[in-house]
PDB file of C-alpha atoms in Angstrom:
ATOM      1  CA  MET Y  47     -11.885  -8.313 -25.568  1.00 47.00           C
ATOM      2  CA  ARG Y  48      -8.931  -8.613 -23.181  1.00 57.00           C
ATOM      3  CA  LYS Y  49      -8.954  -4.870 -22.445  1.00 61.00           C
ATOM      4  CA  ASN Y  50     -12.627  -5.119 -21.595  1.00 80.00           C
ATOM      5  CA  ARG Y  51     -11.925  -7.987 -19.196  1.00 84.00           C
ATOM      6  CA  SER Y  52      -9.017  -6.045 -17.708  1.00 84.00           C
ATOM      7  CA  ALA Y  53     -11.270  -3.043 -17.090  1.00 86.00           C
ATOM      8  CA  ARG Y  54     -13.877  -5.256 -15.394  1.00 89.00           C
ATOM      9  CA  ILE Y  55     -11.356  -6.998 -13.145  1.00 89.00           C
ATOM     10  CA  PHE Y  56      -9.406  -3.897 -12.110  1.00 88.00           C
ATOM     11  CA  GLY Y  57     -12.615  -1.860 -11.862  1.00 89.00           C
ATOM     12  CA  GLY Y  58     -14.207  -4.528  -9.686  1.00 93.00           C
ATOM     13  CA  MET Y  59     -11.181  -4.559  -7.361  1.00 92.00           C
ATOM     14  CA  MET Y  60     -11.332  -0.779  -7.056  1.00 92.00           C
ATOM     15  CA  LEU Y  61     -15.073  -0.763  -6.427  1.00 94.00           C
ATOM     16  CA  LEU Y  62     -14.977  -3.511  -3.797  1.00 96.00           C
ATOM     17  CA  SER Y  63     -12.116  -1.771  -2.021  1.00 95.00           C
ATOM     18  CA  TRP Y  64     -13.882   1.576  -1.968  1.00 95.00           C
ATOM     19  CA  LEU Y  65     -17.079  -0.003  -0.662  1.00 97.00           C
ATOM     20  CA  THR Y  66     -15.205  -0.986   2.526  1.00 97.00           C
ATOM     21  CA  ILE Y  67     -13.800   2.482   3.250  1.00 96.00           C
ATOM     22  CA  PRO Y  68     -16.908   3.909   5.017  1.00 95.00           C
ATOM     23  CA  PHE Y  69     -16.600   1.110   7.591  1.00 96.00           C
ATOM     24  CA  ILE Y  70     -13.102   2.255   8.575  1.00 96.00           C
ATOM     25  CA  GLY Y  71     -14.446   5.332  10.338  1.00 96.00           C
ATOM     26  CA  ARG Y  72     -13.895   8.994   9.638  1.00 96.00           C
ATOM     27  CA  GLN Y  73     -11.417   9.532  12.486  1.00 96.00           C
ATOM     28  CA  HIS Y  74      -9.218   6.642  11.299  1.00 96.00           C
ATOM     29  CA  ILE Y  75      -9.318   7.857   7.696  1.00 96.00           C
ATOM     30  CA  LYS Y  76      -8.283  11.367   8.794  1.00 95.00           C
ATOM     31  CA  ARG Y  77      -5.528   9.963  10.980  1.00 95.00           C
ATOM     32  CA  TYR Y  78      -3.971   7.543   8.483  1.00 96.00           C
ATOM     33  CA  LEU Y  79      -4.709   9.022   5.046  1.00 96.00           C
ATOM     34  CA  SER Y  80      -1.677  11.323   4.858  1.00 95.00           C
ATOM     35  CA  SER Y  81       0.862   8.522   5.376  1.00 96.00           C
ATOM     36  CA  THR Y  82      -1.008   6.383   2.855  1.00 96.00           C
ATOM     37  CA  MET Y  83      -0.946   9.238   0.333  1.00 96.00           C
ATOM     38  CA  PHE Y  84       2.776   9.812   0.999  1.00 96.00           C
ATOM     39  CA  ILE Y  85       3.570   6.198   0.138  1.00 96.00           C
ATOM     40  CA  SER Y  86       1.158   6.330  -2.819  1.00 95.00           C
ATOM     41  CA  PHE Y  87       3.166   9.252  -4.208  1.00 95.00           C
ATOM     42  CA  LEU Y  88       6.392   7.281  -3.789  1.00 95.00           C
ATOM     43  CA  ILE Y  89       4.760   4.309  -5.512  1.00 94.00           C
ATOM     44  CA  MET Y  90       3.808   6.501  -8.472  1.00 92.00           C
ATOM     45  CA  VAL Y  91       7.464   7.580  -8.770  1.00 93.00           C
ATOM     46  CA  GLU Y  92       8.495   3.943  -8.421  1.00 92.00           C
ATOM     47  CA  SER Y  93       5.968   3.021 -11.146  1.00 89.00           C
ATOM     48  CA  TYR Y  94       7.604   5.408 -13.572  1.00 89.00           C
ATOM     49  CA  ILE Y  95      11.002   3.827 -12.907  1.00 92.00           C
ATOM     50  CA  ALA Y  96       9.533   0.290 -12.994  1.00 90.00           C
ATOM     51  CA  GLU Y  97       7.955   0.935 -16.381  1.00 86.00           C
ATOM     52  CA  LYS Y  98      11.242   2.135 -17.848  1.00 90.00           C
ATOM     53  CA  LYS Y  99      13.242  -0.758 -16.364  1.00 92.00           C
ATOM     54  CA  LYS Y 100      10.459  -3.326 -16.949  1.00 90.00           C
ATOM     55  CA  TRP Y 101      10.460  -4.519 -13.324  1.00 90.00           C
ATOM     56  CA  TRP Y 102       6.828  -5.534 -13.733  1.00 87.00           C
ATOM     57  CA  ILE Y 103       4.430  -5.324 -16.645  1.00 86.00           C
ATOM     58  CA  PHE Y 104       0.731  -4.540 -17.017  1.00 86.00           C
ATOM     59  CA  PRO Y 105       0.155  -5.592 -20.647  1.00 84.00           C
ATOM     60  CA  ASN Y 106      -3.563  -4.723 -20.737  1.00 80.00           C
ATOM     61  CA  PRO Y 107      -4.323  -1.530 -18.828  1.00 78.00           C
ATOM     62  CA  PRO Y 108      -7.936  -1.160 -17.713  1.00 80.00           C
ATOM     63  CA  HIS Y 109      -8.271   2.280 -19.327  1.00 79.00           C
ATOM     64  CA  PRO Y 110      -6.118   4.394 -21.657  1.00 78.00           C
ATOM     65  CA  TYR Y 111      -5.578   6.959 -18.873  1.00 77.00           C
ATOM     66  CA  LEU Y 112      -5.382   4.512 -15.958  1.00 78.00           C
ATOM     67  CA  THR Y 113      -2.627   1.943 -15.679  1.00 80.00           C
ATOM     68  CA  GLY Y 114      -3.173  -1.369 -13.943  1.00 80.00           C
ATOM     69  CA  GLU Y 115      -0.783  -0.257 -11.232  1.00 86.00           C
ATOM     70  CA  ALA Y 116      -2.787   2.922 -10.626  1.00 88.00           C
ATOM     71  CA  ALA Y 117      -5.956   0.837 -10.363  1.00 88.00           C
ATOM     72  CA  LEU Y 118      -4.323  -1.352  -7.703  1.00 90.00           C
ATOM     73  CA  LEU Y 119      -2.948   1.720  -5.947  1.00 92.00           C
ATOM     74  CA  LEU Y 120      -6.258   3.585  -5.869  1.00 91.00           C
ATOM     75  CA  GLY Y 121      -8.232   0.497  -4.895  1.00 92.00           C
ATOM     76  CA  PRO Y 122      -6.847  -2.381  -2.845  1.00 94.00           C
ATOM     77  CA  PHE Y 123      -3.653  -0.606  -1.715  1.00 95.00           C
ATOM     78  CA  LEU Y 124      -5.416   2.498  -0.426  1.00 96.00           C
ATOM     79  CA  ALA Y 125      -8.198   0.660   1.377  1.00 96.00           C
ATOM     80  CA  GLY Y 126      -5.920  -2.138   2.583  1.00 96.00           C
ATOM     81  CA  SER Y 127      -3.380   0.286   4.036  1.00 97.00           C
ATOM     82  CA  LEU Y 128      -6.087   2.145   5.938  1.00 97.00           C
ATOM     83  CA  TRP Y 129      -7.543  -1.102   7.299  1.00 97.00           C
ATOM     84  CA  ILE Y 130      -4.163  -2.491   8.328  1.00 97.00           C
ATOM     85  CA  LYS Y 131      -3.196   0.706  10.127  1.00 97.00           C
ATOM     86  CA  LYS Y 132      -6.584   0.898  11.826  1.00 97.00           C
ATOM     87  CA  PHE Y 133      -6.150  -2.544  13.384  1.00 97.00           C
ATOM     88  CA  THR Y 134      -2.400  -2.632  14.028  1.00 97.00           C
ATOM     89  CA  TYR Y 135      -0.984   0.885  14.380  1.00 96.00           C
ATOM     90  CA  GLY Y 136       0.863   1.241  17.661  1.00 94.00           C
ATOM     91  CA  HIS Y 137       2.082  -2.367  17.490  1.00 97.00           C
ATOM     92  CA  PHE Y 138       4.905  -2.426  14.950  1.00 97.00           C
ATOM     93  CA  GLY Y 139       5.389  -6.201  15.115  1.00 97.00           C
ATOM     94  CA  ARG Y 140       1.709  -6.894  14.405  1.00 98.00           C
ATOM     95  CA  TYR Y 141       1.722  -4.253  11.672  1.00 98.00           C
ATOM     96  CA  MET Y 142       4.687  -5.834   9.889  1.00 98.00           C
ATOM     97  CA  LEU Y 143       3.362  -9.375  10.387  1.00 98.00           C
ATOM     98  CA  LEU Y 144      -0.019  -8.502   8.854  1.00 98.00           C
ATOM     99  CA  ASN Y 145       1.705  -6.638   6.008  1.00 97.00           C
ATOM    100  CA  ALA Y 146       3.962  -9.639   5.424  1.00 98.00           C
ATOM    101  CA  ILE Y 147       0.921 -11.933   5.190  1.00 97.00           C
ATOM    102  CA  VAL Y 148      -1.007  -9.626   2.844  1.00 96.00           C
ATOM    103  CA  ASP Y 149       2.038  -8.836   0.686  1.00 96.00           C
ATOM    104  CA  THR Y 150       2.997 -12.508   0.447  1.00 97.00           C
ATOM    105  CA  PHE Y 151      -0.532 -13.280  -0.755  1.00 96.00           C
ATOM    106  CA  PHE Y 152      -0.246 -10.506  -3.366  1.00 93.00           C
ATOM    107  CA  VAL Y 153       3.218 -11.506  -4.565  1.00 91.00           C
ATOM    108  CA  TYR Y 154       2.682 -15.241  -4.858  1.00 93.00           C
ATOM    109  CA  PRO Y 155      -0.873 -16.548  -5.463  1.00 93.00           C
ATOM    110  CA  PHE Y 156      -2.498 -13.274  -6.582  1.00 92.00           C
ATOM    111  CA  GLN Y 157       0.339 -12.232  -8.885  1.00 90.00           C
ATOM    112  CA  ARG Y 158       0.500 -15.707 -10.421  1.00 90.00           C
ATOM    113  CA  ALA Y 159      -3.245 -15.697 -11.084  1.00 90.00           C
ATOM    114  CA  MET Y 160      -2.981 -12.227 -12.626  1.00 88.00           C
ATOM    115  CA  SER Y 161      -0.049 -13.440 -14.732  1.00 88.00           C
ATOM    116  CA  ARG Y 162      -2.063 -16.420 -16.021  1.00 89.00           C
ATOM    117  CA  ALA Y 163      -4.872 -14.004 -16.918  1.00 87.00           C
ATOM    118  CA  LYS Y 164      -2.302 -11.821 -18.721  1.00 87.00           C
ATOM    119  CA  LEU Y 165      -3.131  -8.785 -16.573  1.00 86.00           C
ATOM    120  CA  PHE Y 166       0.136  -8.431 -14.659  1.00 86.00           C
ATOM    121  CA  SER Y 167       3.511 -10.128 -14.652  1.00 86.00           C
ATOM    122  CA  VAL Y 168       6.841  -9.725 -12.958  1.00 88.00           C
ATOM    123  CA  GLY Y 169       9.406  -8.567 -15.495  1.00 88.00           C
ATOM    124  CA  THR Y 170      13.075  -8.272 -14.599  1.00 90.00           C
ATOM    125  CA  PHE Y 171      12.282  -8.480 -10.877  1.00 86.00           C
ATOM    126  CA  LYS Y 172      12.006 -11.737  -9.017  1.00 89.00           C
ATOM    127  CA  GLU Y 173       8.988 -12.319  -6.783  1.00 90.00           C
ATOM    128  CA  TYR Y 174      11.067 -12.076  -3.621  1.00 93.00           C
ATOM    129  CA  HIS Y 175      12.375  -8.662  -4.764  1.00 93.00           C
ATOM    130  CA  LEU Y 176       8.791  -7.502  -5.086  1.00 92.00           C
ATOM    131  CA  LEU Y 177       7.971  -8.799  -1.608  1.00 95.00           C
ATOM    132  CA  GLY Y 178      11.022  -7.045  -0.167  1.00 96.00           C
ATOM    133  CA  ILE Y 179      10.041  -3.735  -1.734  1.00 95.00           C
ATOM    134  CA  PHE Y 180       6.469  -4.082  -0.434  1.00 95.00           C
ATOM    135  CA  LEU Y 181       7.701  -4.726   3.104  1.00 97.00           C
ATOM    136  CA  LEU Y 182      10.154  -1.829   2.886  1.00 97.00           C
ATOM    137  CA  LYS Y 183       7.333   0.501   1.825  1.00 97.00           C
ATOM    138  CA  ALA Y 184       5.157  -0.798   4.682  1.00 97.00           C
ATOM    139  CA  ALA Y 185       7.901  -0.020   7.204  1.00 97.00           C
ATOM    140  CA  LEU Y 186       8.469   3.406   5.636  1.00 97.00           C
ATOM    141  CA  MET Y 187       4.737   4.157   5.859  1.00 97.00           C
ATOM    142  CA  TYR Y 188       4.719   3.219   9.556  1.00 97.00           C
ATOM    143  CA  VAL Y 189       7.769   5.398  10.270  1.00 96.00           C
ATOM    144  CA  TYR Y 190       6.224   8.320   8.372  1.00 96.00           C
ATOM    145  CA  GLN Y 191       2.979   7.928  10.326  1.00 96.00           C
ATOM    146  CA  HIS Y 192       4.858   7.770  13.623  1.00 94.00           C
ATOM    147  CA  LEU Y 193       7.433  10.536  13.093  1.00 93.00           C
ATOM    148  CA  VAL Y 194       5.669  12.991  10.799  1.00 92.00           C
ATOM    149  CA  VAL Y 195       1.942  12.575  11.352  1.00 91.00           C
ATOM    150  CA  GLU Y 196       1.838  11.593  15.023  1.00 89.00           C
ATOM    151  CA  LYS Y 197       4.863  13.784  15.951  1.00 80.00           C
ATOM    152  CA  PRO Y 198       6.071  12.449  19.289  1.00 72.00           C
ATOM    153  CA  LYS Y 199       5.969  15.210  21.849  1.00 69.00           C
ATOM    154  CA  PRO Y 200       9.306  16.072  23.450  1.00 71.00           C
ATOM    155  CA  GLN Y 201       9.453  15.009  27.065  1.00 68.00           C
ATOM    156  CA  ARG Y 202      10.238  17.660  29.613  1.00 66.00           C
ATOM    157  CA  ALA Y 203      12.994  17.070  32.072  1.00 57.00           C
ATOM    158  CA  LEU Y 204      11.716  16.243  35.522  1.00 57.00           C
ATOM    159  CA  LYS Y 205      12.672  18.697  38.210  1.00 58.00           C
ATOM    160  CA  ASN Y 206      14.346  17.333  41.298  1.00 61.00           C
ATOM    161  CA  ASN Y 207      11.880  19.146  43.518  1.00 55.00           C
ATOM    162  CA  PRO Y 208       9.914  16.826  45.781  1.00 56.00           C
ATOM    163  CA  ILE Y 209       6.168  17.103  45.680  1.00 58.00           C
ATOM    164  CA  GLU Y 210       5.122  19.924  47.923  1.00 51.00           C
TER     165      GLU Y 210
END
């Protein structure tokens, strides 16, 4: 029964997230998807470590081949990252502020509700550790987007010749 409920909740979060993606716009998806996928890969590595060290626990995965963390990663994280970058990229302060608001919501009220529903709980980590890691990953995603994807063009030295 609980696994069935877990599949409905995580599946619903994934579905609702994916339903918003067409509204982001094709050009924004193309522009921001690679940095989102880069961080998603790092999160999958982090998930492997977190499972071994019991940093956080998903006691009832939604599917035998899909962990609760993967469901959050493929749903709300993917869509949320694209939306946040669409509205704030180019303004690092706004980007980090919006990420701080969203991550704080996830870490405190959302995580506590998921814990009460026995779908997710913080293990050996404290909630503020989780928030710190989320904000670190947000900053890393922004830096990756800026330095690797956007590739700042080198500026040419100005010649001292006056305009002719």
